[in-house]
Amino acid sequence: MYQPTLFRDRERPAQIVLGGVIPAIAGAVAGVLVGVSSGAYWGYAAFIAIATIGGGFEHQDGWGGADRGVAAGFIYGIGLLLAHLIAGTHAKVSLGSFPPLLAVITAIAGMLLSALGGWMARLLREREQARASAPVVSEP
């Protein structure tokens, strides 16, 4: 089974890039897409959601994934809003009546998705350990 390096075991610069810089860039791309096409935005959002679940696999369990996800989701939301503001386009997707609240919503979504990934990774590790420690039974 694939065993990713845990986020906590990475060097600090890698943690900053993976937990902050990449979510900011991903949010900026989403912020530009908001003004271009709703379909492109939602397709990209689905891709980012899957990537966020994958990021949760770098944690021991769902709690560690949730911690990272809430921070990364907030950074993503801020990046989205700033890029959309800089682009100056009309949003093809609703940003809500109070757009800064979007950063809170993306933080919650990031927390839940990354926690899901951490929880799934823990289940896979436990299943693999149980399989490795199970006695081998030979049939006659």
Coordinates of N, CA and C in Angstrom, one line a residue:
M1 N 0.8 -1.2 0.0 CA 0.0 0.0 0.0 C 0.9 1.2 0.0
Y2 N 0.4 2.3 -0.7 CA 1.1 3.5 -0.7 C 1.1 4.2 0.6
Q3 N 2.3 4.6 1.1 CA 2.4 5.3 2.4 C 3.0 6.6 2.2
P4 N 2.1 7.7 2.1 CA 2.7 9.0 1.9 C 3.5 9.5 3.1
T5 N 4.4 10.4 2.9 CA 5.1 11.0 4.1 C 4.0 11.8 4.8
L6 N 4.0 11.7 6.1 CA 3.1 12.5 6.9 C 3.4 13.9 6.9
F7 N 2.4 14.8 6.9 CA 2.6 16.2 6.8 C 3.5 16.7 8.0
R8 N 3.3 16.2 9.1 CA 4.1 16.6 10.3 C 5.6 16.2 10.2
D9 N 5.9 15.2 9.4 CA 7.3 14.8 9.2 C 8.0 15.5 8.1
R10 N 7.3 16.3 7.4 CA 7.9 17.1 6.3 C 8.6 18.3 6.9
E11 N 9.6 18.8 6.2 CA 10.3 20.0 6.6 C 9.4 21.2 6.5
R12 N 9.7 22.2 7.4 CA 8.8 23.4 7.5 C 8.6 24.0 6.1
P13 N 9.6 24.3 5.2 CA 9.3 24.9 3.9 C 8.3 24.1 3.1
A14 N 8.4 22.8 3.2 CA 7.4 21.9 2.4 C 6.0 22.1 3.0
Q15 N 5.9 22.1 4.3 CA 4.6 22.3 5.0 C 4.0 23.7 4.6
I16 N 4.8 24.7 4.5 CA 4.3 26.0 4.1 C 3.8 26.0 2.6
V17 N 4.6 25.3 1.8 CA 4.1 25.2 0.4 C 2.9 24.4 0.2
L18 N 2.9 23.2 0.9 CA 1.7 22.3 0.7 C 0.5 22.8 1.5
G19 N 0.7 23.5 2.6 CA -0.5 23.9 3.4 C -0.9 25.3 3.2
G20 N -0.1 26.1 2.5 CA -0.4 27.5 2.3 C -0.3 28.0 0.9
V21 N 0.8 27.8 0.3 CA 1.1 28.4 -1.1 C 0.2 27.7 -2.1
I22 N 0.1 26.4 -2.1 CA -0.7 25.7 -3.1 C -2.2 26.0 -2.9
P23 N -2.7 26.0 -1.7 CA -4.1 26.4 -1.6 C -4.4 27.9 -2.1
A24 N -3.4 28.8 -1.8 CA -3.6 30.2 -2.3 C -3.6 30.2 -3.8
I25 N -2.7 29.5 -4.5 CA -2.7 29.4 -5.9 C -3.9 28.8 -6.5
A26 N -4.4 27.7 -5.9 CA -5.6 27.0 -6.3 C -6.8 28.0 -6.1
G27 N -6.8 28.7 -5.0 CA -7.9 29.7 -4.9 C -7.9 30.8 -5.9
A28 N -6.7 31.2 -6.2 CA -6.5 32.3 -7.2 C -7.0 31.8 -8.6
V29 N -6.7 30.6 -9.0 CA -7.2 30.0 -10.2 C -8.8 30.0 -10.2
A30 N -9.3 29.5 -9.1 CA -10.8 29.5 -8.9 C -11.4 30.9 -9.0
G31 N -10.7 31.9 -8.4 CA -11.2 33.2 -8.5 C -11.2 33.8 -9.9
V32 N -10.3 33.4 -10.7 CA -10.3 33.8 -12.1 C -11.5 33.0 -12.9
L33 N -11.6 31.7 -12.6 CA -12.6 30.9 -13.3 C -14.0 31.4 -12.9
V34 N -14.2 31.9 -11.7 CA -15.5 32.4 -11.3 C -16.1 33.4 -12.3
G35 N -15.2 34.2 -12.8 CA -15.6 35.2 -13.8 C -15.6 34.8 -15.2
V36 N -15.2 33.6 -15.5 CA -15.1 33.1 -16.9 C -16.2 32.2 -17.2
S37 N -16.4 31.1 -16.4 CA -17.5 30.1 -16.8 C -17.9 29.4 -15.5
S38 N -19.2 29.2 -15.3 CA -19.6 28.5 -14.2 C -19.3 27.0 -14.3
G39 N -19.3 26.4 -15.5 CA -19.0 25.0 -15.7 C -17.5 24.8 -15.4
A40 N -16.6 25.7 -15.8 CA -15.2 25.5 -15.6 C -14.9 25.7 -14.1
Y41 N -15.6 26.6 -13.4 CA -15.4 26.8 -12.0 C -15.8 25.5 -11.2
W42 N -17.0 25.0 -11.5 CA -17.5 23.8 -10.8 C -16.7 22.6 -11.1
G43 N -16.2 22.4 -12.3 CA -15.3 21.3 -12.6 C -14.0 21.4 -11.9
Y44 N -13.5 22.6 -11.8 CA -12.2 22.9 -11.1 C -12.5 22.6 -9.6
A45 N -13.6 23.1 -9.1 CA -13.9 22.9 -7.7 C -14.0 21.4 -7.3
A46 N -14.5 20.6 -8.2 CA -14.6 19.2 -8.0 C -13.2 18.6 -7.9
F47 N -12.3 19.0 -8.8 CA -10.9 18.6 -8.8 C -10.3 18.9 -7.5
I48 N -10.5 20.1 -7.1 CA -9.8 20.6 -5.8 C -10.4 19.8 -4.6
A49 N -11.7 19.5 -4.7 CA -12.3 18.7 -3.6 C -11.6 17.3 -3.5
I50 N -11.4 16.7 -4.6 CA -10.7 15.4 -4.6 C -9.3 15.5 -4.2
A51 N -8.6 16.6 -4.6 CA -7.2 16.8 -4.1 C -7.2 17.1 -2.6
T52 N -8.2 17.7 -2.1 CA -8.2 18.0 -0.7 C -8.4 16.7 0.1
I53 N -9.2 15.8 -0.4 CA -9.3 14.5 0.3 C -8.0 13.8 0.2
G54 N -7.3 13.9 -0.9 CA -6.0 13.3 -1.0 C -5.0 13.9 -0.1
G55 N -5.0 15.2 0.2 CA -4.2 15.8 1.1 C -4.4 15.3 2.5
G56 N -5.6 14.9 2.8 CA -5.9 14.3 4.2 C -5.2 13.0 4.4
F57 N -4.8 12.3 3.3 CA -4.0 11.0 3.5 C -2.7 11.2 4.1
E58 N -2.2 12.5 4.2 CA -0.9 12.8 4.8 C -1.0 12.9 6.3
H59 N -2.1 12.5 6.9 CA -2.3 12.7 8.3 C -2.6 11.4 9.0
Q60 N -2.3 11.3 10.3 CA -2.6 10.1 11.0 C -4.1 9.7 11.0
D61 N -4.9 10.7 11.1 CA -6.4 10.4 11.2 C -7.1 11.7 10.7
G62 N -8.4 11.6 10.9 CA -9.3 12.7 10.5 C -9.0 14.0 11.2
W63 N -8.6 14.0 12.5 CA -8.4 15.2 13.2 C -7.2 16.0 12.7
G64 N -6.2 15.3 12.3 CA -5.0 16.0 11.7 C -5.4 16.6 10.4
G65 N -6.1 15.8 9.6 CA -6.6 16.3 8.3 C -7.5 17.5 8.4
A66 N -8.3 17.5 9.5 CA -9.2 18.6 9.7 C -8.5 19.9 10.0
D67 N -7.5 19.8 10.8 CA -6.7 20.9 11.2 C -6.0 21.6 9.9
R68 N -5.4 20.7 9.1 CA -4.8 21.3 7.9 C -5.9 21.8 6.9
G69 N -7.0 21.1 6.8 CA -8.0 21.5 5.9 C -8.7 22.8 6.2
V70 N -8.9 23.1 7.5 CA -9.5 24.4 7.8 C -8.6 25.5 7.4
A71 N -7.3 25.4 7.7 CA -6.4 26.5 7.3 C -6.2 26.6 5.8
A72 N -6.1 25.5 5.1 CA -5.9 25.5 3.7 C -7.2 26.0 3.0
G73 N -8.3 25.6 3.5 CA -9.6 26.0 3.0 C -9.8 27.5 3.1
F74 N -9.4 28.1 4.3 CA -9.5 29.5 4.5 C -8.6 30.3 3.5
I75 N -7.4 29.8 3.4 CA -6.4 30.4 2.5 C -7.0 30.3 1.0
Y76 N -7.5 29.2 0.7 CA -8.1 29.0 -0.7 C -9.2 30.0 -0.9
G77 N -10.1 30.2 0.1 CA -11.2 31.2 -0.1 C -10.7 32.6 -0.2
I78 N -9.7 33.0 0.6 CA -9.1 34.3 0.5 C -8.5 34.5 -0.9
G79 N -7.8 33.5 -1.4 CA -7.1 33.6 -2.7 C -8.2 33.7 -3.8
L80 N -9.3 33.0 -3.7 CA -10.4 33.1 -4.6 C -10.9 34.5 -4.7
L81 N -11.3 35.0 -3.5 CA -11.9 36.4 -3.5 C -10.9 37.5 -4.0
L82 N -9.6 37.4 -3.6 CA -8.7 38.4 -4.0 C -8.4 38.3 -5.6
A83 N -8.3 37.1 -6.1 CA -8.1 37.0 -7.5 C -9.3 37.5 -8.3
H84 N -10.5 37.2 -7.8 CA -11.7 37.6 -8.5 C -11.8 39.1 -8.4
L85 N -11.4 39.7 -7.3 CA -11.4 41.2 -7.2 C -10.4 41.8 -8.1
I86 N -9.2 41.2 -8.2 CA -8.2 41.8 -9.1 C -8.6 41.6 -10.6
A87 N -9.2 40.5 -10.9 CA -9.7 40.2 -12.3 C -10.7 41.2 -12.7
G88 N -11.6 41.6 -11.7 CA -12.6 42.6 -12.0 C -13.7 42.1 -12.9
T89 N -13.9 40.8 -13.0 CA -15.0 40.3 -13.8 C -16.3 40.1 -13.0
H90 N -17.4 39.9 -13.8 CA -18.7 39.6 -13.1 C -18.7 38.1 -12.8
A91 N -19.0 37.8 -11.6 CA -19.1 36.4 -11.2 C -20.2 35.6 -11.9
K92 N -19.8 34.5 -12.5 CA -20.8 33.6 -13.1 C -21.4 32.7 -12.1
V93 N -20.9 32.6 -10.9 CA -21.3 31.8 -9.8 C -21.6 32.7 -8.7
S94 N -22.6 32.5 -7.9 CA -22.9 33.3 -6.8 C -21.9 33.2 -5.7
L95 N -21.4 34.4 -5.2 CA -20.5 34.4 -4.1 C -21.2 34.7 -2.8
G96 N -22.5 34.7 -2.9 CA -23.3 35.0 -1.7 C -23.5 36.5 -1.5
S97 N -24.4 36.9 -0.6 CA -24.7 38.3 -0.3 C -23.6 39.0 0.4
F98 N -22.7 38.2 1.1 CA -21.6 38.8 1.8 C -20.3 37.9 1.4
P99 N -19.7 38.3 0.3 CA -18.6 37.4 -0.2 C -17.5 37.0 0.8
P100 N -17.1 37.9 1.8 CA -16.1 37.4 2.7 C -16.5 36.1 3.5
L101 N -17.7 35.9 3.6 CA -18.2 34.7 4.3 C -17.8 33.4 3.5
L102 N -17.5 33.6 2.2 CA -17.1 32.5 1.4 C -15.8 31.8 1.9
A103 N -14.9 32.6 2.5 CA -13.7 32.1 3.1 C -14.0 31.2 4.2
V104 N -15.0 31.5 5.0 CA -15.4 30.6 6.1 C -16.0 29.3 5.6
I105 N -16.8 29.5 4.5 CA -17.4 28.3 3.9 C -16.4 27.4 3.3
T106 N -15.4 27.9 2.6 CA -14.3 27.1 2.1 C -13.5 26.5 3.2
A107 N -13.3 27.2 4.3 CA -12.6 26.6 5.4 C -13.3 25.4 6.0
I108 N -14.6 25.5 6.1 CA -15.4 24.4 6.6 C -15.4 23.2 5.6
A109 N -15.5 23.5 4.4 CA -15.5 22.5 3.3 C -14.1 21.8 3.3
G110 N -13.0 22.6 3.4 CA -11.7 22.0 3.4 C -11.5 21.2 4.7
M111 N -12.0 21.6 5.8 CA -11.9 20.8 7.0 C -12.5 19.4 6.9
L112 N -13.8 19.4 6.3 CA -14.5 18.2 6.2 C -13.9 17.3 5.2
L113 N -13.4 17.8 4.0 CA -12.9 17.0 3.0 C -11.5 16.4 3.4
S114 N -10.7 17.2 4.0 CA -9.4 16.7 4.5 C -9.5 15.7 5.6
A115 N -10.5 16.0 6.5 CA -10.8 15.0 7.6 C -11.2 13.7 7.0
L116 N -12.0 13.7 6.0 CA -12.4 12.5 5.3 C -11.2 11.7 4.8
G117 N -10.3 12.4 4.1 CA -9.1 11.8 3.7 C -8.2 11.2 4.8
G118 N -8.1 11.9 5.9 CA -7.4 11.4 7.0 C -8.0 10.2 7.6
W119 N -9.3 10.2 7.7 CA -10.1 9.1 8.2 C -10.0 7.8 7.3
M120 N -10.1 8.1 6.0 CA -9.9 7.0 5.1 C -8.5 6.4 5.1
A121 N -7.5 7.2 5.3 CA -6.1 6.8 5.4 C -5.9 5.9 6.6
R122 N -6.5 6.4 7.7 CA -6.4 5.6 9.0 C -7.0 4.2 8.8
L123 N -8.2 4.2 8.2 CA -8.9 2.9 8.0 C -8.0 2.0 7.1
L124 N -7.4 2.5 6.0 CA -6.6 1.7 5.2 C -5.4 1.2 5.9
R125 N -4.8 2.0 6.7 CA -3.6 1.6 7.5 C -4.0 0.5 8.5
E126 N -5.1 0.7 9.2 CA -5.5 -0.4 10.1 C -5.9 -1.7 9.4
R127 N -6.5 -1.6 8.3 CA -6.8 -2.8 7.5 C -5.5 -3.5 7.1
E128 N -4.6 -2.7 6.6 CA -3.3 -3.3 6.2 C -2.5 -4.0 7.3
Q129 N -2.6 -3.3 8.5 CA -1.9 -3.9 9.7 C -2.6 -5.2 10.1
A130 N -3.9 -5.2 10.1 CA -4.7 -6.4 10.5 C -4.4 -7.5 9.5
R131 N -4.3 -7.2 8.2 CA -4.0 -8.2 7.2 C -2.6 -8.8 7.4
A132 N -1.6 -7.9 7.8 CA -0.2 -8.3 7.9 C -0.1 -9.2 9.2
S133 N -0.9 -8.9 10.2 CA -0.7 -9.7 11.5 C -1.6 -10.9 11.6
A134 N -2.5 -11.1 10.6 CA -3.4 -12.2 10.6 C -2.6 -13.5 10.4
P135 N -2.9 -14.6 11.1 CA -2.2 -15.8 10.9 C -2.5 -16.4 9.5
V136 N -1.6 -17.0 8.9 CA -1.7 -17.7 7.6 C -2.3 -19.1 7.8
V137 N -3.4 -19.3 7.2 CA -4.1 -20.6 7.3 C -3.8 -21.4 6.0
S138 N -3.3 -22.6 6.1 CA -3.1 -23.4 4.9 C -4.2 -24.4 4.9
E139 N -4.7 -24.6 3.7 CA -5.7 -25.6 3.5 C -5.1 -27.0 3.1
P140 N -5.7 -28.1 3.6 CA -5.2 -29.4 3.3 C -5.3 -29.8 1.9

